[in-house]
Short mmCIF file of C-alpha atoms and ligand atoms in Angstrom, two decimals:
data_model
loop_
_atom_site.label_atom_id
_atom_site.label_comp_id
_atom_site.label_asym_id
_atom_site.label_seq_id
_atom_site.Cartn_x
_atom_site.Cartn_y
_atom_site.Cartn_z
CA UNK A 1 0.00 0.00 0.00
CA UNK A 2 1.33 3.09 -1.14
CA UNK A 3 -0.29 5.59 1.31
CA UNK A 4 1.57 8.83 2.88
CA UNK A 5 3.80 7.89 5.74
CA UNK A 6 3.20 11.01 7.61
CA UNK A 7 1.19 11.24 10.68
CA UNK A 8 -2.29 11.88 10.21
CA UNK A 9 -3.07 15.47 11.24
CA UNK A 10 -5.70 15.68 14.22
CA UNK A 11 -7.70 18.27 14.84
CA UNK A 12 -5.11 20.49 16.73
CA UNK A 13 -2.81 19.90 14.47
CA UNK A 14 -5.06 20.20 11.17
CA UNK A 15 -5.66 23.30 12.99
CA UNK A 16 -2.03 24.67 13.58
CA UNK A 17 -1.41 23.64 9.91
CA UNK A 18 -3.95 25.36 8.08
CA UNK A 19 -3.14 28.85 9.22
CA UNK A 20 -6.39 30.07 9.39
CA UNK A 21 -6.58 33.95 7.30
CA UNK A 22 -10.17 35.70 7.23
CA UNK A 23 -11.56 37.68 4.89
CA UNK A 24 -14.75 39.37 5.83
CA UNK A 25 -14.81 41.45 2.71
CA UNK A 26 -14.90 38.70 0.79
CA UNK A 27 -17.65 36.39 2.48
CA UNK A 28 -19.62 39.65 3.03
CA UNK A 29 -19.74 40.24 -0.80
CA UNK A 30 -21.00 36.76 -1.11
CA UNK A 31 -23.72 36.75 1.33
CA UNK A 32 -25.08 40.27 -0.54
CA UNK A 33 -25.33 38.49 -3.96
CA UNK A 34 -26.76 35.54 -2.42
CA UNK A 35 -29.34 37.58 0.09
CA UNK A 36 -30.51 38.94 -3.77
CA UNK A 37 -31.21 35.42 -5.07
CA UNK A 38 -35.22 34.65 -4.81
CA UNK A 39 -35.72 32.55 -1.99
CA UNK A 40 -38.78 30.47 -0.53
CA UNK A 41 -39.10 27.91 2.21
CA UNK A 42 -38.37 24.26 2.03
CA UNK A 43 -37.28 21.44 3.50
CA UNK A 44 -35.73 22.62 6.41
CA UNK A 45 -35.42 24.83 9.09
CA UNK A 46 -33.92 27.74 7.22
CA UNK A 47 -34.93 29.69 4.25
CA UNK A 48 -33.72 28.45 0.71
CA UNK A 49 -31.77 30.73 -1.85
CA UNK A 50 -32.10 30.04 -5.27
CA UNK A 51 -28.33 29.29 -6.57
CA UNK A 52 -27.64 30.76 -10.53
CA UNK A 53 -26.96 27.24 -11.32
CA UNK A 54 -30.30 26.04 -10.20
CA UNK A 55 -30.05 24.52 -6.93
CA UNK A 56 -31.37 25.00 -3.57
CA UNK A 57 -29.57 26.27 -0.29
CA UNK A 58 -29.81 27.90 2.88
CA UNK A 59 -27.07 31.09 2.97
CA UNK A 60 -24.50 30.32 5.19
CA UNK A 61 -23.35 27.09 2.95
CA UNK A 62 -24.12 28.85 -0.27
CA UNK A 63 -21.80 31.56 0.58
CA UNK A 64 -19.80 28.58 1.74
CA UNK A 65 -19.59 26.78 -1.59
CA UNK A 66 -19.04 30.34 -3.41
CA UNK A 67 -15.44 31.41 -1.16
CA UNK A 68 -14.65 27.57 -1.64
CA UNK A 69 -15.21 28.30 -5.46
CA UNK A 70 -12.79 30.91 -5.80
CA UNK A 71 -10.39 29.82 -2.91
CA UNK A 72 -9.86 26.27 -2.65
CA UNK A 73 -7.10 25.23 -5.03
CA UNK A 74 -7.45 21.44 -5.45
CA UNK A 75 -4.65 19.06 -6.17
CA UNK A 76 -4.68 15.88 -7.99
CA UNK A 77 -4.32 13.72 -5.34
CA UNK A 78 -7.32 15.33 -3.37
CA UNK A 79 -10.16 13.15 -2.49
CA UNK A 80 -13.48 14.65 -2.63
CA UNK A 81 -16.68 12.63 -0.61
CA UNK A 82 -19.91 14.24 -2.69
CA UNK A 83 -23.74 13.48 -1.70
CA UNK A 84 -26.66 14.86 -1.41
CA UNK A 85 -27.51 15.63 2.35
CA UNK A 86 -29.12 12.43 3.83
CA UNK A 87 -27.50 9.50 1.76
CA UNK A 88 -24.91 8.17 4.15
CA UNK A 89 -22.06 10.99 3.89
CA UNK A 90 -21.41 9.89 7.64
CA UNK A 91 -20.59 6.72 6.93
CA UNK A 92 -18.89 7.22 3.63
CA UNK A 93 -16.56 9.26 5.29
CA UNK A 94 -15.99 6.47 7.70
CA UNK A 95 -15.00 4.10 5.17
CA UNK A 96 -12.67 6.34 3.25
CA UNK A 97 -11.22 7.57 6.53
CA UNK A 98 -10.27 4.16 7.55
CA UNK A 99 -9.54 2.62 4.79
CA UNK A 100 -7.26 5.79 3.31
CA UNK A 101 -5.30 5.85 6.78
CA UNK A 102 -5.28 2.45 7.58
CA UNK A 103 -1.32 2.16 7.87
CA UNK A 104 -1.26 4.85 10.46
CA UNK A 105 -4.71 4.09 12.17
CA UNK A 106 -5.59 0.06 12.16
CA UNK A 107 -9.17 -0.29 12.14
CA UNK A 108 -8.89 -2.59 15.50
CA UNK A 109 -6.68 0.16 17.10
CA UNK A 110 -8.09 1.50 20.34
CA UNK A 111 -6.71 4.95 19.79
CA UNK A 112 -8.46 5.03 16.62
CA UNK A 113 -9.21 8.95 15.91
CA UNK A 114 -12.99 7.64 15.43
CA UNK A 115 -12.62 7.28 19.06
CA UNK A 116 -12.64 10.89 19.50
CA UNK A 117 -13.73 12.45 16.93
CA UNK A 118 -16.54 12.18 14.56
CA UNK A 119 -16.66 11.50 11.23
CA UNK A 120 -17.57 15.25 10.37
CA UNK A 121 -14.91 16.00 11.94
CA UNK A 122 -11.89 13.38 10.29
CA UNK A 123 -13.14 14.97 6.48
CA UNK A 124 -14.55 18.20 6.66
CA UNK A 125 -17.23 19.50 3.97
CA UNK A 126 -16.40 22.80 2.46
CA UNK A 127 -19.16 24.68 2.59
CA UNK A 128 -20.25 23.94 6.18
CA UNK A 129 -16.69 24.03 7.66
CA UNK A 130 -13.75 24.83 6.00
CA UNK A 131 -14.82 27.76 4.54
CA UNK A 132 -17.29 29.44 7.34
CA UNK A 133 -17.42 32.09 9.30
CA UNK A 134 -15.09 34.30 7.27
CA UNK A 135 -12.09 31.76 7.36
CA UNK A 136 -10.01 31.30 4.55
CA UNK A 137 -7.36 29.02 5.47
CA UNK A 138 -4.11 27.63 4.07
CA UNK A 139 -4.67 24.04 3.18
CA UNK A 140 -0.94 23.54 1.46
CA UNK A 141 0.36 22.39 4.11
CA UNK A 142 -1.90 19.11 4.85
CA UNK A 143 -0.78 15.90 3.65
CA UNK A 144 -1.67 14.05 0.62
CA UNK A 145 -3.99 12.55 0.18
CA UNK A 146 -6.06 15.55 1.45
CA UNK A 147 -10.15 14.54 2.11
CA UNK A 148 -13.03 16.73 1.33
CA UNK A 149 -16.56 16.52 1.75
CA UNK A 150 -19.19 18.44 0.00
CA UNK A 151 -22.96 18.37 -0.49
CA UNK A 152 -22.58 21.10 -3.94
CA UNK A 153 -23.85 19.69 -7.05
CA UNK A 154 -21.40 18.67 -9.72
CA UNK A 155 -21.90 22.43 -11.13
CA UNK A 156 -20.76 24.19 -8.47
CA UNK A 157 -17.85 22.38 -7.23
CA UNK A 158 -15.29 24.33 -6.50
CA UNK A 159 -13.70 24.97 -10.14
CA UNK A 160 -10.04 23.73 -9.41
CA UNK A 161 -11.78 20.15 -8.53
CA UNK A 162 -13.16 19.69 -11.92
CA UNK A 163 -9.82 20.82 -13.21
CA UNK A 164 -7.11 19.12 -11.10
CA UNK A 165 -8.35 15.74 -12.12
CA UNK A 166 -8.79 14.82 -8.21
CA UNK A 167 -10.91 12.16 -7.30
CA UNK A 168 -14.55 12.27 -6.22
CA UNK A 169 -16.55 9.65 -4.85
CA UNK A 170 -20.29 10.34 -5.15
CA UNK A 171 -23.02 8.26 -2.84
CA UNK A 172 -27.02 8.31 -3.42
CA UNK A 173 -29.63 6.86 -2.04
CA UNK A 174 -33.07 6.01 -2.79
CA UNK A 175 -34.75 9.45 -3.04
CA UNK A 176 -37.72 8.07 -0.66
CA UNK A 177 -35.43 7.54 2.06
CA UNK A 178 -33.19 10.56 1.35
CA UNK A 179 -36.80 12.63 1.92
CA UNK A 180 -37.85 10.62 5.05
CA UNK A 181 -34.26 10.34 6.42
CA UNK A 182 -33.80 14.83 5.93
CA UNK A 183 -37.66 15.41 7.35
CA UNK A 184 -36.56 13.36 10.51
CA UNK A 185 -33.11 15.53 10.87
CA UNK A 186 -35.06 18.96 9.76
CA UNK A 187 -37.37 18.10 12.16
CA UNK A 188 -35.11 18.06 14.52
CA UNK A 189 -32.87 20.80 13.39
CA UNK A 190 -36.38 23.04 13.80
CA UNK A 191 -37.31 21.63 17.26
CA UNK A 192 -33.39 23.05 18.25
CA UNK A 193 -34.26 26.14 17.07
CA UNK A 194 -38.03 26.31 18.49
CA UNK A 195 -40.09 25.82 15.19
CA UNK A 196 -43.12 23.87 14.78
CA UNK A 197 -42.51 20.66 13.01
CA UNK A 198 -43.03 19.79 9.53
CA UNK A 199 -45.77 17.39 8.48
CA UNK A 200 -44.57 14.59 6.21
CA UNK A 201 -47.17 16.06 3.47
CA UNK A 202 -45.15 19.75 3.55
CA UNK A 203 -41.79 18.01 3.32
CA UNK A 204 -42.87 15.62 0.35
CA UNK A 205 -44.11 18.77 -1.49
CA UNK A 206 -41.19 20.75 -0.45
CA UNK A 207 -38.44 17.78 -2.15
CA UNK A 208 -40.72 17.49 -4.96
CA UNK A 209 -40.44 21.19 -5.55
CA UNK A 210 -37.09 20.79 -5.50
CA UNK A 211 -36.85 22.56 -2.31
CA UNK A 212 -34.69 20.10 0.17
CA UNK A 213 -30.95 21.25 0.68
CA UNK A 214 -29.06 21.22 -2.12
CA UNK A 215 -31.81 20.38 -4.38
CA UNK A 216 -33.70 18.89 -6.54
CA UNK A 217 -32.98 15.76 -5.72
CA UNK A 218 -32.39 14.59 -9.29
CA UNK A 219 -30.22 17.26 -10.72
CA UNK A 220 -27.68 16.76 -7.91
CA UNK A 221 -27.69 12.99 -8.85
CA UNK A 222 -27.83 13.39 -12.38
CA UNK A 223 -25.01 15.70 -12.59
CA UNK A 224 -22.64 13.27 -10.68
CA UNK A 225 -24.08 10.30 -12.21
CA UNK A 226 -23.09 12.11 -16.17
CA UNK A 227 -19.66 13.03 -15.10
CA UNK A 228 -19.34 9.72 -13.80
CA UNK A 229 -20.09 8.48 -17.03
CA UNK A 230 -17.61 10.95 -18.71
CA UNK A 231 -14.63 10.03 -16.42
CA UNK A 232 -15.36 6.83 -14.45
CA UNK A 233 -11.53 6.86 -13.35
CA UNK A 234 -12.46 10.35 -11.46
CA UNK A 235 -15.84 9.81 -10.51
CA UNK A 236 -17.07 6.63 -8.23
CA UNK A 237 -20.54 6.61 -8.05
CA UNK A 238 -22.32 4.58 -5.13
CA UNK A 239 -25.68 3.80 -3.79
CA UNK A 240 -26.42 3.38 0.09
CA UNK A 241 -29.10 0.26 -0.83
CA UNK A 242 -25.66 -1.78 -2.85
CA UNK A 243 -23.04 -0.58 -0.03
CA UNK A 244 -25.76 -1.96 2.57
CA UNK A 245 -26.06 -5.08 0.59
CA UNK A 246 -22.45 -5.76 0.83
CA UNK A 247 -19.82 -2.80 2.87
CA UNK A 248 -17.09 -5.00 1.56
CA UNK A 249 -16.88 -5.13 -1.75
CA UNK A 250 -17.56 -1.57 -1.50
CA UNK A 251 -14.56 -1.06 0.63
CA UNK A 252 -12.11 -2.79 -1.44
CA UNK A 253 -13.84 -0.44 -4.26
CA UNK A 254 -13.15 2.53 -2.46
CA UNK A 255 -9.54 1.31 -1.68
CA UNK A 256 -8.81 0.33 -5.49
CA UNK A 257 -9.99 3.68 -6.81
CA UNK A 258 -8.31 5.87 -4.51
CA UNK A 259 -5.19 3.86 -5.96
CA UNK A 260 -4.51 2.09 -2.47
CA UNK A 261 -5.87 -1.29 -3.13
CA UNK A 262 -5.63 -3.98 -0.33
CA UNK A 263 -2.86 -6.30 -0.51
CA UNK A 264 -2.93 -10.56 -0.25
CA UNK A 265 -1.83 -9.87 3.19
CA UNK A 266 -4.22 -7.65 4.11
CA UNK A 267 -6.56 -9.50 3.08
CA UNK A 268 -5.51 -12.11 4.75
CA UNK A 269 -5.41 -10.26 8.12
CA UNK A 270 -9.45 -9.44 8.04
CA UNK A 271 -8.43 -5.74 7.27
CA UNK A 272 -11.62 -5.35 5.23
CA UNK A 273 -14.00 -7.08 7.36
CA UNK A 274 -12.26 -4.81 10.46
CA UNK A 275 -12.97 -1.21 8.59
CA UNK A 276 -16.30 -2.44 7.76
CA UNK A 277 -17.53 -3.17 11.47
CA UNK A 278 -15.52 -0.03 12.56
CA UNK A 279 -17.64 1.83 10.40
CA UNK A 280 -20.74 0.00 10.70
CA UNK A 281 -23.73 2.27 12.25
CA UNK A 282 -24.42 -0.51 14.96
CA UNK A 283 -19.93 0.34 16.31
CA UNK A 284 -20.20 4.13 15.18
CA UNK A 285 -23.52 5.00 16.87
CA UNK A 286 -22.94 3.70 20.19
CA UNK A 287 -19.44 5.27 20.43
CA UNK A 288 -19.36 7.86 23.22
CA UNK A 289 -18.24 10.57 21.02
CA UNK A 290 -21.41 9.53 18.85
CA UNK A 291 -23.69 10.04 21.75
CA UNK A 292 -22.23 12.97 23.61
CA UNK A 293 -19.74 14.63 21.09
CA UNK A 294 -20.08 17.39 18.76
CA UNK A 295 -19.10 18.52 15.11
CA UNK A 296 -18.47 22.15 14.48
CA UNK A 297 -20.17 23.82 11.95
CA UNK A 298 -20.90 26.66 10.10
CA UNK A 299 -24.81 26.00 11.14
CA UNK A 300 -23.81 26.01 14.59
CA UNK A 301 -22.23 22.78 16.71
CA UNK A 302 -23.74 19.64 15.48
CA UNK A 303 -24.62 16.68 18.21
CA UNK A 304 -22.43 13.73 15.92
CA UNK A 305 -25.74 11.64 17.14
CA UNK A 306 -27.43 13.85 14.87
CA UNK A 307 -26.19 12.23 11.99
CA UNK A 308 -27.14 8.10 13.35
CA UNK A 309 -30.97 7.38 13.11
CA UNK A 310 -31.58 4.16 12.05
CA UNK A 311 -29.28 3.38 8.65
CA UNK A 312 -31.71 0.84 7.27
CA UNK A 313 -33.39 0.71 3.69
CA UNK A 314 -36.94 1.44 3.18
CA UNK A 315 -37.80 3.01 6.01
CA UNK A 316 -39.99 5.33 3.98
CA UNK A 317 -42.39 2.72 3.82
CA UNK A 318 -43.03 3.64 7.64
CA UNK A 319 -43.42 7.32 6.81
CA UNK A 320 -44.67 7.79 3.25
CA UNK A 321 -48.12 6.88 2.03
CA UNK A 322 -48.05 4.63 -1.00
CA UNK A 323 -48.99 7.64 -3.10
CA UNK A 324 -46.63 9.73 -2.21
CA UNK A 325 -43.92 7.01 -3.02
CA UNK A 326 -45.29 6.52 -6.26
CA UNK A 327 -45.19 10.16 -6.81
CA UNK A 328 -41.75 10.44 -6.15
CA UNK A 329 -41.03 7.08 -8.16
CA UNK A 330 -42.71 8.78 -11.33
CA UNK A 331 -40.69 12.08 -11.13
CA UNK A 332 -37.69 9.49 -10.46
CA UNK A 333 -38.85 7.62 -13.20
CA UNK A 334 -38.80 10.73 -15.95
CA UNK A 335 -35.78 12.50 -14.71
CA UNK A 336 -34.00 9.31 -15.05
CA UNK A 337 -35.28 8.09 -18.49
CA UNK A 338 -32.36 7.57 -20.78
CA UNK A 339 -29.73 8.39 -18.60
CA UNK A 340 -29.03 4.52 -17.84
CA UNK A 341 -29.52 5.20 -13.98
CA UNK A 342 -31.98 3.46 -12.40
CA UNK A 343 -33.39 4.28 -8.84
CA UNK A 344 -36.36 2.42 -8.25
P1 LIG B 1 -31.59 7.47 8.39
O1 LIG B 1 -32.07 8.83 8.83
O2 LIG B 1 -32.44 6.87 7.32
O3 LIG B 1 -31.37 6.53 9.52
P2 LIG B 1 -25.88 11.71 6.08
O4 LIG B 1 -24.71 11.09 6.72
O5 LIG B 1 -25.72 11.97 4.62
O6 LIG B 1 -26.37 12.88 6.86
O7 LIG B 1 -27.03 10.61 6.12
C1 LIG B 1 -27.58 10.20 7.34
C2 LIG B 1 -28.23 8.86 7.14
O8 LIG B 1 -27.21 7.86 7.07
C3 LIG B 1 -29.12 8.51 8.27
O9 LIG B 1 -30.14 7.69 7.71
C4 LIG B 1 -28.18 7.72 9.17
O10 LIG B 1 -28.83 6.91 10.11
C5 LIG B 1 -27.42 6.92 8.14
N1 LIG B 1 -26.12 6.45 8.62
C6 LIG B 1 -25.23 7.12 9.40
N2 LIG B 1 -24.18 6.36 9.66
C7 LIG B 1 -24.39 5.16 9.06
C8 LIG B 1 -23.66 3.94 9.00
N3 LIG B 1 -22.50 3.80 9.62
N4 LIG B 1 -24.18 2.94 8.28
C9 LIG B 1 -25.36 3.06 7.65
N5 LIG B 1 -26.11 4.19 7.68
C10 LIG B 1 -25.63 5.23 8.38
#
């Protein structure tokens, strides 16, 4: 295995190696364009901006994604986690985590950094982290292979990512438990900050509408799924239902095209079986810093239990009426036609 030798930077040191500038001028300029966008309500508990490349977002992230745009300068051996909010970014950034550090971090270890610190935490997202509350720091310094996150459609990724030829992995789930799986955390999210709940009805109108985080729903899948198709050696595309069906294969996917494939020996040792039952929601959500830690964020601090609420399939079928689902199925259904992706 060929990965970096170099210690893998914590949070204090992540910290001390970034070299955090701000630049209030800049984020300011962003949040007066976006504060111009139109804007309605939607699924969740802020208000949604309408992005110039179509999508859907509360402010802070959008202005987020925009410094990210401009500042971020991407190398080719970056590693880039994309979903949509609500497909299983937690636990893809488990797996990569583990598997992309397992020299210097053994799955079985008892220090293991998932130990103390969630997964939000070991690969940040842009938008909601890195670049918040007027920060603009210097990333140069972190070793390769350096691990995003992001929930910004293909479009508006930050343009030295589509240009450096770094590697994105992209995970989506079925849209009917993407909906039921972001009204439970919205829900939640609204309760924090003293809102009445949504119904079930208003949020399957509001992701319909295209008005869920980051949305619609299809565009942000499409638009992976096509440059997936375009470059397949840049773009991984997964699905929650086939990594639930079998975490290892997709694990030794992960490993082979991030170039750090698992050797005889390895495999020999259980290494793949160990990452997957670190990572698996039944280990990660009954870790103490799953169940009284906290992520920081540019929405405010996060409870990491936030993030584990049951990690099944179909639970929409708890949650939806049958109509409903086949609503969503038929929009599903036409966005998808020709495209060769199939969702339901
Ligand atoms: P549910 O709300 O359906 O349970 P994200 O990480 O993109 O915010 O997605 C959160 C969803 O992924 C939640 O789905 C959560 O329970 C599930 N999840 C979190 N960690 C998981 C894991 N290790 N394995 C499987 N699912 C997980």
């Amino acid at each position: 295995m060929s990965s970096s030798k170099q210690p893998i930077p914590l949070q204090d040191e992540q910290e001390a190696q970034t070299k955090t500038e701000t630049n209030p001028d800049l984020y300011q300029h962003f949040a007066s364009l976006v504060s111009s966008l139109p804007r309605s309500q939607g699924l969740s508990n802020n208000q949604f901006y309408r992005h110039d490349q179509g999508w859907n977002s509360s402010l802070v992230p959008m202005v987020g994604a925009m410094v990210a745009d401009v500042c971020f300068t991407a190398r080719p051996s970056d590693i880039v986690v994309a979903t949509m909010p609500k497909s299983g970014t937690t636990w893809l950034k488990s797996l990569l985590y583990a598997t992309v550090h397992r020299e210097q971090h053994p799955a079985e270890a008892a220090d293991h950094p998932f130990y103390s610190l969630g997964p939000h935490e070991c690969i940040k997202y842009f938008e909601f982290q890195i670049y918040s509350r007027n920060s603009v720091p210097n990333l140069k310094e972190l070793p390769d292979p350096r691990l995003f996150a992001t929930h910004v459609p293909f479009v508006s990724l930050p343009r030295t990512v589509a240009t450096s030829g770094c590697k994105i992995v992209y995970l989506c789930r079925d849209p009917k438990d993407t909906l039921v799986s972001m009204w439970h955390f919205s829900n939640k999210l609204r309760a924090r900050d003293g809102l009445e709940p949504l119904s079930v009805d208003a949020a399957v109108e509001f992701f319909c509408d295209g008005l869920s985080p980051c949305g619609p729903y299809w565009d942000h899948v499409l638009g992976y799924w096509q440059a997936h198709l375009a470059h397949p050696e840049r773009v991984l595309f997964l699905r929650y239902e086939e990594m639930q069906r079998d975490p290892a294969a997709h694990v030794r996917r992960l490993a082979e095209f991030v170039g750090l494939p698992f050797s005889a020996g390895e495999e020999e040792k259980g290494v793949v079986d160990a990452i997957v039952r670190l990572c698996s929601f039944e280990h990660m959500s009954r870790l103490e810093v799953t169940k009284g830690g906290k992520s920081d964020t540019a929405l405010g601090s996060m409870p990491n239990s936030l993030f584990f609420r049951q990690g099944t399939v179909r639970d929409w079928e708890n949650h939806l009426s049958p109509e409903a689902g086949r609503r969503i199925d038929a929009i599903t259904e036409a966005k998808f036609k020709g495209t060769g992706l199939c969702m339901i």
